[in-house]
Amino acid sequence: MSRSKYLLGVDFGGSSSKATLIDERGAVVATASCEYPTLYPRSGWAEQNPEDSWRAFVANVKEILQSSGVAPEDIAALALDAATHTAVLLDAQDRPVRNAIYWTDTRAEAEAAELREHCGGEITRRSFNSVSSLWTLPQLLWLARHEPESFARIDKVMAVKDYIRYRLTGDFVTDDIEAMGFMLLDAGENWWSETLCALAGLPVRTLPEIVRPTQRLSRLRPEAAAQTGISPETMVIAGSTDTVMEVYAAGAIARGQATVKLATAGRICTITDHPVVDPCLVTYRHVLDGLWYPGTATKSCAASNRWYRDTFGGEYAQMSAEAATVPRGSDGLFFHPYLQGEITPYRDDRLRASFVGATGHHTKAAFNRAVLEGIAYSMKDCFAELERLGIAPAEAVLIGGGAKAPLWRQIMADMLGIPLRTVSNVDSSLGSAMLAGVASGVFASHQEAAARCVHLCDEILPDAEGTAFYARGFALYKQIQQALAPIYHRL
C-alpha cells in the first residue's frame, strides 16, 4: 500500500511567515505562522533582518511536522514565496551585508526620480515597468551613494525566499518572475541586463541564475536537514513571488481572470496573454507559460487598517462591527491611505495619509468606517486605470486578510461595481504548495492543482445603490487628493 504524499508551501510576508501543508487530494492538513518585525529606523524607511525570516522558517516547519504528525520523508516537495522587491545582500562569506530594504521603503525617491529623468524610457523598455522607489535598482543606487562600504561588500544579490532556499540547498538561483522585481532584468530576453546593472554599478556576476518557478533544485544540505527536520529526500522547487502565488491559489490561471487583494498592500491583478506596459501598472509573468498578470497597487491597504488599530486601539472584529453602524460615506469623513506614499496612479512617495471632513459629531465608529472606505477608494483609483487600459475584469476573486471581513467585502464590491468571489484558502503559501505538487508530479497539471485545491465559498454582488453612491464619493475623494498633494509635498 503506497503512503500518502504531502506538499509544503512557505510564505514570507511583511510581518510574518506562514506555512501550509496539503495532501495529494489538495486538502489542507496543517498550517503554522511565526511573526517577525519589519523595522522602521527612519521616516519612510522599512527594513527586515534576513535572519528573522530563517528563524521563522525553521519554527514553522517544526510546528507543521509536530502538529500534523506527518513523517518528514512523506513530504514530497516544498516551495517558497515572499514579497518581491526586497533584496538580501550577502558578502563573500554568505553573511547579510545589512538588513534587507523592504519594498515599501521610500528612501530611494531621489534616485528613482533621477533614473526616470535620465533613462526612464530605456529602463521601461527593458524591464517592462516604470521606475519608482519600490524597485531594487534605485535602492542599490541609494546604497552605493549613502552606504558605500556596505555596497562594496556585496557578493550576492537574492530575494528573501531565494536566501532561505540558498541556506537549504546552496543553489544560487531565482525564478524569472521574481527576477523582474529587481528592475535589472531584460524582460524580453529573460536575462540580466548589462545596461540596467551598470546603472546600479552592480556586476552581473552578483546576480543569481534565472530559472522557471517549477524548476527542481538540489537536495537539502545535511546541516539544513538537521536544523529544520526536513527530509533530505524532499524535493525543493524554485518557487516565486507572494503575489503570483496568491493569484495562483485563487485559481486565476486563464486569460481574463482576476484577483482583488486586500492585504498589507492592495493589488488588482488581471490575467493577460501579453505584457501590458504602462506607468500605472506593475507587470509580471505568470506561473503558466505565455500568461502575464499586470496589476495596479496601493501601498498601504491592510497596513492602513493595522496602523489605525495599533495607533488608536481596538480589535478588528469590534472595529468592523462599530463601522457597520455608520451609513455609507462615514457621515462625510474621508480617509486617504497614503502612509508611505502611493503607487497607482500617482507614483508619488511624498503623498501623506489624512482624514478630511471631521466634525464634532464624528465618533470612532465613523473613523473606523472611513478607514475601510478610504482604502476601497484607493483601490477604485487602481481599478480606474485598468478600465482606461481596457483590461478591467468583469468579476474577480477577493483575496488577502481583508477578504475575511464581511463589511469590507461588501464595500469593495459596491466600490468596484463587480461581483467578488471568495475561495476557501488563498494564502500564498497554499499556492506554493500547489506549485510544489505540479513540479514534483503529484498533480498532473496546473489545472488539476486548481481543481483539487481551489473551492468557491461565497459571492458578493454589488449593490446598485451603493455603487452609485461611491461613484459620487470617488469624485470628491479625487478632488481632495488633488487639492492636498501640493501641501503633502511641503511637509
Short mmCIF file of C-alpha atoms in Angstrom, two decimals:
data_model
loop_
_atom_site.label_atom_id
_atom_site.label_comp_id
_atom_site.label_asym_id
_atom_site.label_seq_id
_atom_site.Cartn_x
_atom_site.Cartn_y
_atom_site.Cartn_z
CA MET A 1 0.00 0.00 0.00
CA SER A 2 1.53 3.31 -1.07
CA ARG A 3 2.00 6.04 1.51
CA SER A 4 0.33 9.43 1.19
CA LYS A 5 2.33 12.28 -0.26
CA TYR A 6 2.33 15.77 1.18
CA LEU A 7 3.34 19.16 -0.16
CA LEU A 8 4.70 22.12 1.78
CA GLY A 9 4.50 25.81 0.88
CA VAL A 10 6.05 28.59 2.96
CA ASP A 11 5.47 32.34 2.55
CA PHE A 12 7.47 35.29 3.90
CA GLY A 13 5.46 38.49 4.21
CA GLY A 14 5.71 41.90 5.78
CA SER A 15 5.07 40.81 9.36
CA SER A 16 5.13 37.02 9.46
CA SER A 17 5.89 33.76 7.73
CA LYS A 18 3.17 31.19 7.11
CA ALA A 19 3.50 27.53 6.18
CA THR A 20 0.78 25.33 4.66
CA LEU A 21 0.91 21.55 4.32
CA ILE A 22 -1.51 19.85 1.91
CA ASP A 23 -2.08 16.26 0.91
CA GLU A 24 -2.29 14.80 -2.59
CA ARG A 25 -6.07 15.38 -2.65
CA GLY A 26 -5.48 19.12 -2.15
CA ALA A 27 -6.79 19.24 1.43
CA VAL A 28 -5.01 21.45 3.96
CA VAL A 29 -3.51 19.20 6.63
CA ALA A 30 -1.77 21.78 8.83
CA THR A 31 -0.71 25.41 8.94
CA ALA A 32 1.77 27.35 11.05
CA SER A 33 2.63 31.01 11.41
CA CYS A 34 5.50 32.89 13.02
CA GLU A 35 5.72 36.66 13.36
CA TYR A 36 8.78 38.86 12.92
CA PRO A 37 9.17 42.62 12.74
CA THR A 38 9.50 44.99 9.85
CA LEU A 39 11.80 47.71 11.15
CA TYR A 40 11.27 51.44 10.58
CA PRO A 41 14.58 53.10 11.59
CA ARG A 42 13.68 56.42 9.95
CA SER A 43 10.63 58.07 8.42
CA GLY A 44 9.95 56.42 5.06
CA TRP A 45 12.34 53.54 5.71
CA ALA A 46 11.34 49.88 6.08
CA GLU A 47 13.78 47.02 6.63
CA GLN A 48 13.84 43.34 7.57
CA ASN A 49 16.52 41.19 9.14
CA PRO A 50 17.05 38.11 6.91
CA GLU A 51 17.89 36.05 9.98
CA ASP A 52 14.36 36.67 11.29
CA SER A 53 12.98 35.02 8.15
CA TRP A 54 15.21 31.98 8.63
CA ARG A 55 14.22 31.59 12.29
CA ALA A 56 10.55 31.86 11.31
CA PHE A 57 11.02 29.22 8.61
CA VAL A 58 12.62 26.75 10.99
CA ALA A 59 9.92 27.37 13.62
CA ASN A 60 7.11 26.92 11.10
CA VAL A 61 8.48 23.69 9.67
CA LYS A 62 8.95 22.17 13.12
CA GLU A 63 5.43 23.17 14.15
CA ILE A 64 3.97 21.74 10.92
CA LEU A 65 5.72 18.41 11.46
CA GLN A 66 4.68 18.25 15.11
CA SER A 67 1.04 19.30 14.67
CA SER A 68 0.37 17.18 11.57
CA GLY A 69 2.18 14.03 12.66
CA VAL A 70 3.36 13.66 9.05
CA ALA A 71 6.71 11.92 8.69
CA PRO A 72 9.35 14.18 7.07
CA GLU A 73 10.03 11.57 4.36
CA ASP A 74 6.37 11.76 3.28
CA ILE A 75 6.68 15.41 2.26
CA ALA A 76 7.31 15.00 -1.44
CA ALA A 77 8.22 18.60 -2.25
CA LEU A 78 8.35 22.14 -0.91
CA ALA A 79 8.34 25.59 -2.47
CA LEU A 80 8.80 29.07 -1.02
CA ASP A 81 7.45 32.52 -1.85
CA ALA A 82 7.97 36.02 -0.48
CA ALA A 83 7.28 39.69 -1.07
CA THR A 84 9.26 40.82 -4.07
CA HIS A 85 11.45 43.96 -4.46
CA THR A 86 13.16 43.04 -1.18
CA ALA A 87 16.80 42.18 -1.85
CA VAL A 88 19.01 40.24 0.54
CA LEU A 89 22.66 41.23 0.04
CA LEU A 90 25.35 38.75 1.05
CA ASP A 91 29.10 39.19 1.37
CA ALA A 92 31.75 36.71 0.24
CA GLN A 93 31.22 34.66 3.42
CA ASP A 94 27.44 34.47 2.74
CA ARG A 95 26.64 36.81 5.61
CA PRO A 96 23.99 39.52 5.16
CA VAL A 97 25.70 42.84 4.45
CA ARG A 98 22.86 44.74 6.12
CA ASN A 99 19.13 44.46 6.72
CA ALA A 100 17.09 43.93 3.55
CA ILE A 101 15.37 47.09 2.29
CA TYR A 102 11.69 46.17 2.25
CA TRP A 103 9.66 47.04 -0.84
CA THR A 104 7.56 49.74 0.85
CA ASP A 105 10.70 51.71 1.72
CA THR A 106 10.85 55.16 0.05
CA ARG A 107 14.43 56.23 0.77
CA ALA A 108 15.42 55.90 -2.89
CA GLU A 109 12.90 58.51 -4.05
CA ALA A 110 15.61 60.89 -5.31
CA GLU A 111 17.48 58.11 -7.10
CA ALA A 112 14.26 56.91 -8.73
CA ALA A 113 13.47 60.45 -9.93
CA GLU A 114 16.97 60.79 -11.36
CA LEU A 115 16.71 57.48 -13.20
CA ARG A 116 13.31 58.44 -14.61
CA GLU A 117 14.65 61.75 -15.86
CA HIS A 118 17.81 60.49 -17.49
CA CYS A 119 16.96 56.99 -18.70
CA GLY A 120 13.38 56.19 -17.69
CA GLY A 121 12.34 55.23 -21.20
CA GLU A 122 15.23 52.80 -21.63
CA ILE A 123 14.59 51.21 -18.23
CA THR A 124 10.89 50.72 -19.02
CA ARG A 125 11.68 49.34 -22.48
CA ARG A 126 13.92 46.68 -20.97
CA SER A 127 12.17 45.93 -17.67
CA PHE A 128 8.52 46.43 -18.78
CA ASN A 129 7.99 48.62 -15.70
CA SER A 130 8.37 52.25 -14.69
CA VAL A 131 10.91 53.45 -12.17
CA SER A 132 9.85 54.18 -8.59
CA SER A 133 11.48 53.74 -5.20
CA LEU A 134 9.99 50.27 -4.69
CA TRP A 135 12.37 48.61 -7.17
CA THR A 136 15.78 47.18 -6.26
CA LEU A 137 17.63 49.19 -8.94
CA PRO A 138 17.14 52.63 -7.32
CA GLN A 139 17.59 51.08 -3.86
CA LEU A 140 21.02 49.79 -4.91
CA LEU A 141 21.90 53.18 -6.32
CA TRP A 142 20.93 54.74 -2.97
CA LEU A 143 23.10 52.20 -1.17
CA ALA A 144 26.10 52.90 -3.39
CA ARG A 145 25.84 56.62 -2.61
CA HIS A 146 24.93 56.57 1.07
CA GLU A 147 26.49 53.33 2.35
CA PRO A 148 29.43 52.74 0.01
CA GLU A 149 31.16 50.43 2.50
CA SER A 150 28.15 48.13 2.52
CA PHE A 151 27.76 48.30 -1.25
CA ALA A 152 31.42 47.34 -1.77
CA ARG A 153 30.92 44.16 0.27
CA ILE A 154 28.10 42.80 -1.95
CA ASP A 155 28.98 39.41 -3.39
CA LYS A 156 25.49 38.01 -4.00
CA VAL A 157 22.07 39.61 -4.51
CA MET A 158 18.97 37.50 -3.97
CA ALA A 159 15.34 37.71 -2.93
CA VAL A 160 14.13 36.73 0.54
CA LYS A 161 12.74 33.33 -0.43
CA ASP A 162 15.88 32.67 -2.50
CA TYR A 163 18.01 33.40 0.58
CA ILE A 164 16.10 30.83 2.63
CA ARG A 165 16.35 28.30 -0.17
CA TYR A 166 20.07 29.08 -0.60
CA ARG A 167 20.59 28.13 3.02
CA LEU A 168 18.65 24.92 2.39
CA THR A 169 20.29 23.72 -0.83
CA GLY A 170 23.16 26.04 -1.78
CA ASP A 171 21.52 26.83 -5.14
CA PHE A 172 22.12 30.46 -6.12
CA VAL A 173 19.05 30.89 -8.32
CA THR A 174 15.91 32.95 -8.66
CA ASP A 175 12.81 32.49 -10.78
CA ASP A 176 12.05 34.66 -13.79
CA ILE A 177 9.03 36.27 -12.10
CA GLU A 178 10.96 37.30 -9.01
CA ALA A 179 13.81 38.50 -11.23
CA MET A 180 11.56 41.17 -12.74
CA GLY A 181 11.23 42.75 -9.28
CA PHE A 182 14.89 43.75 -9.21
CA MET A 183 14.44 46.00 -12.29
CA LEU A 184 17.73 44.56 -13.51
CA LEU A 185 16.17 42.04 -15.91
CA ASP A 186 15.78 42.43 -19.64
CA ALA A 187 12.21 41.11 -19.57
CA GLY A 188 12.08 40.45 -23.30
CA GLU A 189 15.29 38.40 -23.30
CA ASN A 190 14.56 36.97 -19.83
CA TRP A 191 18.12 37.50 -18.63
CA TRP A 192 20.03 40.08 -16.62
CA SER A 193 20.64 43.31 -18.49
CA GLU A 194 24.21 44.59 -18.55
CA THR A 195 22.78 48.06 -19.19
CA LEU A 196 20.49 48.07 -16.15
CA CYS A 197 23.11 46.53 -13.87
CA ALA A 198 25.56 49.21 -14.94
CA LEU A 199 23.12 51.90 -13.80
CA ALA A 200 23.39 50.48 -10.29
CA GLY A 201 27.12 49.85 -10.56
CA LEU A 202 26.48 46.18 -9.93
CA PRO A 203 28.39 43.35 -11.67
CA VAL A 204 26.10 40.80 -13.32
CA ARG A 205 28.08 38.04 -11.61
CA THR A 206 26.48 39.04 -8.28
CA LEU A 207 23.02 38.05 -9.55
CA PRO A 208 21.58 34.52 -9.42
CA GLU A 209 20.88 32.12 -12.26
CA ILE A 210 17.34 32.52 -13.60
CA VAL A 211 15.00 29.51 -13.71
CA ARG A 212 11.27 28.91 -14.04
CA PRO A 213 9.24 28.70 -10.79
CA THR A 214 8.68 24.95 -11.29
CA GLN A 215 12.41 24.15 -11.57
CA ARG A 216 13.55 21.26 -9.40
CA LEU A 217 16.67 22.16 -7.43
CA SER A 218 19.28 20.37 -5.33
CA ARG A 219 18.53 18.27 -2.29
CA LEU A 220 18.92 19.74 1.18
CA ARG A 221 22.33 20.30 2.69
CA PRO A 222 22.84 17.87 5.61
CA GLU A 223 23.13 20.73 8.12
CA ALA A 224 19.89 22.29 6.82
CA ALA A 225 18.05 18.97 7.09
CA ALA A 226 19.28 18.55 10.65
CA GLN A 227 18.31 22.09 11.68
CA THR A 228 14.84 22.10 10.11
CA GLY A 229 13.76 18.47 10.36
CA ILE A 230 13.01 18.31 6.62
CA SER A 231 13.94 15.04 4.94
CA PRO A 232 16.94 15.15 2.59
CA GLU A 233 14.69 13.34 0.11
CA THR A 234 12.14 16.17 -0.06
CA MET A 235 12.27 17.84 -3.46
CA VAL A 236 12.96 21.59 -3.37
CA ILE A 237 11.20 23.69 -6.03
CA ALA A 238 12.28 27.17 -7.11
CA GLY A 239 9.01 28.91 -6.17
CA SER A 240 8.13 32.53 -6.90
CA THR A 241 6.67 35.76 -5.52
CA ASP A 242 3.88 36.02 -2.97
CA THR A 243 1.54 37.87 -5.32
CA VAL A 244 1.72 35.38 -8.17
CA MET A 245 1.29 32.54 -5.67
CA GLU A 246 -1.84 34.24 -4.30
CA VAL A 247 -3.15 34.68 -7.83
CA TYR A 248 -2.38 31.02 -8.47
CA ALA A 249 -4.01 29.87 -5.21
CA ALA A 250 -7.14 31.82 -6.18
CA GLY A 251 -7.41 29.71 -9.34
CA ALA A 252 -6.66 32.65 -11.67
CA ILE A 253 -4.84 30.62 -14.29
CA ALA A 254 -6.54 31.73 -17.52
CA ARG A 255 -6.76 34.94 -19.52
CA GLY A 256 -9.42 37.34 -18.23
CA GLN A 257 -9.49 36.02 -14.68
CA ALA A 258 -8.53 38.44 -11.91
CA THR A 259 -7.87 38.92 -8.21
CA VAL A 260 -8.52 41.83 -5.85
CA LYS A 261 -6.15 41.69 -2.89
CA LEU A 262 -6.79 43.30 0.48
CA ALA A 263 -3.52 42.65 2.30
CA THR A 264 -0.57 44.72 3.53
CA ALA A 265 -0.61 46.22 0.06
CA GLY A 266 -3.68 46.28 -2.16
CA ARG A 267 -3.49 44.81 -5.64
CA ILE A 268 -5.85 44.26 -8.55
CA CYS A 269 -4.30 41.79 -10.98
CA THR A 270 -5.85 40.68 -14.25
CA ILE A 271 -4.52 37.80 -16.35
CA THR A 272 -3.48 38.62 -19.92
CA ASP A 273 -1.71 36.76 -22.70
CA HIS A 274 0.81 39.59 -23.23
CA PRO A 275 2.74 42.10 -21.11
CA VAL A 276 0.91 45.39 -20.57
CA VAL A 277 3.43 48.19 -20.10
CA ASP A 278 2.09 51.37 -18.51
CA PRO A 279 3.41 53.76 -15.84
CA CYS A 280 0.47 52.92 -13.56
CA LEU A 281 0.99 49.15 -13.70
CA VAL A 282 3.37 46.62 -12.23
CA THR A 283 3.71 43.88 -14.85
CA TYR A 284 4.97 40.36 -14.23
CA ARG A 285 4.98 36.97 -15.86
CA HIS A 286 2.54 34.35 -14.61
CA VAL A 287 3.47 30.86 -13.46
CA LEU A 288 1.79 29.44 -16.58
CA ASP A 289 3.84 29.89 -19.74
CA GLY A 290 2.56 32.62 -22.05
CA LEU A 291 0.47 34.39 -19.40
CA TRP A 292 1.11 37.65 -17.53
CA TYR A 293 -0.51 39.37 -14.59
CA PRO A 294 -0.30 43.15 -14.98
CA GLY A 295 -1.66 44.81 -11.88
CA THR A 296 -2.20 48.01 -10.01
CA ALA A 297 -1.05 48.60 -6.45
CA THR A 298 -1.92 50.71 -3.45
CA LYS A 299 0.89 50.68 -0.91
CA SER A 300 -0.98 50.84 2.40
CA CYS A 301 -4.10 48.68 2.24
CA ALA A 302 -4.50 46.40 5.26
CA ALA A 303 -1.37 48.15 6.51
CA SER A 304 -3.52 51.27 6.97
CA ASN A 305 -6.12 49.31 8.89
CA ARG A 306 -3.43 47.77 11.10
CA TRP A 307 -1.80 51.17 11.68
CA TYR A 308 -5.17 52.59 12.69
CA ARG A 309 -5.85 49.67 15.06
CA ASP A 310 -2.38 49.77 16.63
CA THR A 311 -2.39 53.56 16.99
CA PHE A 312 -5.90 54.11 18.32
CA GLY A 313 -6.64 50.73 19.87
CA GLY A 314 -9.26 48.07 19.33
CA GLU A 315 -9.77 44.67 17.76
CA TYR A 316 -10.63 44.15 14.09
CA ALA A 317 -13.95 42.42 14.76
CA GLN A 318 -15.10 45.14 17.13
CA MET A 319 -13.89 47.92 14.81
CA SER A 320 -15.80 46.38 11.91
CA ALA A 321 -18.96 45.91 13.97
CA GLU A 322 -18.83 49.56 15.02
CA ALA A 323 -18.17 50.67 11.42
CA ALA A 324 -21.27 48.77 10.28
CA THR A 325 -23.43 51.06 12.44
CA VAL A 326 -22.38 54.08 10.36
CA PRO A 327 -24.06 54.76 6.99
CA ARG A 328 -22.19 54.76 3.67
CA GLY A 329 -19.89 57.73 3.37
CA SER A 330 -18.90 57.77 7.05
CA ASP A 331 -21.01 60.90 7.63
CA GLY A 332 -18.84 62.92 5.25
CA LEU A 333 -15.48 61.75 6.66
CA PHE A 334 -12.77 60.82 4.12
CA PHE A 335 -9.52 58.91 4.66
CA HIS A 336 -6.65 58.82 2.15
CA PRO A 337 -4.35 55.84 2.92
CA TYR A 338 -1.01 57.28 1.78
CA LEU A 339 1.02 56.25 4.83
CA GLN A 340 4.08 55.55 2.67
CA GLY A 341 3.28 57.49 -0.46
CA GLU A 342 1.33 55.84 -3.26
CA ILE A 343 1.96 53.78 -6.38
CA THR A 344 -1.13 53.63 -8.63
CA PRO A 345 -1.97 56.01 -10.16
CA TYR A 346 0.26 58.72 -8.67
CA ARG A 347 3.69 57.13 -8.28
CA ASP A 348 4.35 59.72 -5.61
CA ASP A 349 6.35 58.83 -2.50
CA ARG A 350 5.63 62.22 -0.94
CA LEU A 351 1.88 61.81 -0.57
CA ARG A 352 0.68 61.51 3.03
CA ALA A 353 -2.32 59.95 4.73
CA SER A 354 -5.08 62.19 6.04
CA PHE A 355 -8.58 62.34 7.48
CA VAL A 356 -10.66 65.11 5.91
CA GLY A 357 -14.10 66.33 6.95
CA ALA A 358 -14.03 65.57 10.68
CA THR A 359 -16.54 67.42 12.84
CA GLY A 360 -17.58 67.27 16.47
CA HIS A 361 -20.31 64.74 15.80
CA HIS A 362 -17.99 62.09 14.31
CA THR A 363 -17.49 59.05 16.53
CA LYS A 364 -14.76 56.45 16.49
CA ALA A 365 -17.16 54.22 14.56
CA ALA A 366 -17.20 56.79 11.74
CA PHE A 367 -13.41 56.83 11.69
CA ASN A 368 -13.41 53.02 11.62
CA ARG A 369 -15.62 53.02 8.52
CA ALA A 370 -13.75 55.90 6.89
CA VAL A 371 -10.54 53.83 7.01
CA LEU A 372 -12.21 50.90 5.22
CA GLU A 373 -13.84 53.18 2.66
CA GLY A 374 -10.68 55.19 2.12
CA ILE A 375 -8.71 52.06 1.27
CA ALA A 376 -11.54 50.97 -1.03
CA TYR A 377 -11.47 54.37 -2.75
CA SER A 378 -7.75 53.89 -3.30
CA MET A 379 -8.50 50.51 -4.87
CA LYS A 380 -11.12 52.23 -7.05
CA ASP A 381 -8.31 54.54 -8.19
CA CYS A 382 -6.44 51.39 -9.23
CA PHE A 383 -9.47 49.87 -10.95
CA ALA A 384 -9.99 53.06 -12.97
CA GLU A 385 -6.54 52.64 -14.51
CA LEU A 386 -7.39 49.11 -15.62
CA GLU A 387 -10.57 50.48 -17.17
CA ARG A 388 -8.52 53.10 -19.01
CA LEU A 389 -6.30 50.36 -20.44
CA GLY A 390 -9.24 48.14 -21.38
CA ILE A 391 -8.25 45.26 -19.11
CA ALA A 392 -10.56 45.80 -16.13
CA PRO A 393 -12.13 42.50 -15.02
CA ALA A 394 -15.88 41.87 -15.05
CA GLU A 395 -15.52 39.81 -11.85
CA ALA A 396 -12.70 38.79 -9.55
CA VAL A 397 -11.65 36.61 -6.64
CA LEU A 398 -11.17 38.58 -3.43
CA ILE A 399 -8.02 37.58 -1.58
CA GLY A 400 -5.94 38.71 1.40
CA GLY A 401 -6.77 39.11 5.07
CA GLY A 402 -9.36 41.80 4.32
CA ALA A 403 -11.41 39.25 2.38
CA LYS A 404 -12.41 37.73 5.74
CA ALA A 405 -14.28 40.89 6.83
CA PRO A 406 -17.93 40.87 5.61
CA LEU A 407 -18.39 44.66 5.76
CA TRP A 408 -15.16 45.34 3.89
CA ARG A 409 -16.07 42.75 1.26
CA GLN A 410 -19.37 44.47 0.55
CA ILE A 411 -17.77 47.92 0.47
CA MET A 412 -15.27 46.63 -2.10
CA ALA A 413 -17.95 45.02 -4.30
CA ASP A 414 -20.03 48.20 -4.21
CA MET A 415 -16.98 50.39 -4.83
CA LEU A 416 -15.76 48.45 -7.88
CA GLY A 417 -19.23 47.55 -9.13
CA ILE A 418 -18.32 43.94 -9.94
CA PRO A 419 -19.08 40.56 -8.32
CA LEU A 420 -16.35 39.38 -5.97
CA ARG A 421 -15.92 35.72 -5.12
CA THR A 422 -14.13 34.24 -2.15
CA VAL A 423 -12.48 30.83 -2.06
CA SER A 424 -11.61 28.58 0.84
CA ASN A 425 -7.92 29.45 1.09
CA VAL A 426 -5.94 31.92 -1.00
CA ASP A 427 -2.83 32.21 1.12
CA SER A 428 0.31 32.41 -0.98
CA SER A 429 1.77 29.50 1.00
CA LEU A 430 -1.07 27.36 -0.38
CA GLY A 431 -0.11 28.50 -3.88
CA SER A 432 3.47 27.44 -3.21
CA ALA A 433 2.29 24.03 -2.00
CA MET A 434 0.19 23.68 -5.17
CA LEU A 435 3.19 24.66 -7.29
CA ALA A 436 5.34 22.10 -5.48
CA GLY A 437 2.70 19.50 -6.33
CA VAL A 438 2.79 20.30 -10.04
CA ALA A 439 6.59 20.49 -10.21
CA SER A 440 7.02 17.18 -8.39
CA GLY A 441 4.36 15.35 -10.40
CA VAL A 442 1.94 14.85 -7.51
CA PHE A 443 -0.51 16.94 -9.54
CA ALA A 444 -0.59 16.25 -13.27
CA SER A 445 -1.08 19.91 -14.26
CA HIS A 446 -1.80 23.41 -13.03
CA GLN A 447 -5.44 22.80 -13.90
CA GLU A 448 -5.56 19.68 -11.73
CA ALA A 449 -3.92 21.56 -8.86
CA ALA A 450 -6.60 24.24 -9.08
CA ALA A 451 -9.41 21.70 -9.33
CA ARG A 452 -8.22 19.91 -6.19
CA CYS A 453 -7.22 22.90 -4.06
CA VAL A 454 -9.45 25.86 -5.01
CA HIS A 455 -13.01 25.79 -3.64
CA LEU A 456 -15.58 28.58 -4.07
CA CYS A 457 -17.05 29.80 -0.78
CA ASP A 458 -19.10 32.90 -1.42
CA GLU A 459 -20.07 35.51 -3.98
CA ILE A 460 -20.53 39.16 -3.03
CA LEU A 461 -22.72 41.03 -5.50
CA PRO A 462 -22.51 44.81 -5.77
CA ASP A 463 -25.49 46.80 -4.56
CA ALA A 464 -26.54 49.21 -7.33
CA GLU A 465 -27.37 51.97 -4.87
CA GLY A 466 -24.03 51.53 -3.12
CA THR A 467 -22.12 51.58 -6.41
CA ALA A 468 -23.82 54.83 -7.44
CA PHE A 469 -23.15 56.36 -4.01
CA TYR A 470 -19.45 55.51 -4.09
CA ALA A 471 -19.11 56.75 -7.68
CA ARG A 472 -20.17 60.19 -6.43
CA GLY A 473 -17.91 59.90 -3.40
CA PHE A 474 -14.97 58.87 -5.58
CA ALA A 475 -15.13 62.15 -7.49
CA LEU A 476 -14.82 64.04 -4.20
CA TYR A 477 -12.09 61.69 -3.00
CA LYS A 478 -10.07 62.56 -6.12
CA GLN A 479 -10.66 66.30 -5.65
CA ILE A 480 -9.37 66.11 -2.08
CA GLN A 481 -6.23 64.28 -3.22
CA GLN A 482 -5.55 66.85 -5.93
CA ALA A 483 -6.05 69.74 -3.52
CA LEU A 484 -3.83 68.30 -0.77
CA ALA A 485 -0.99 66.88 -2.91
CA PRO A 486 0.91 70.23 -3.06
CA ILE A 487 0.60 70.53 0.73
CA TYR A 488 1.79 66.96 1.26
CA HIS A 489 4.88 67.81 -0.78
CA ARG A 490 5.72 70.66 1.60
CA LEU A 491 5.55 68.50 4.74
#
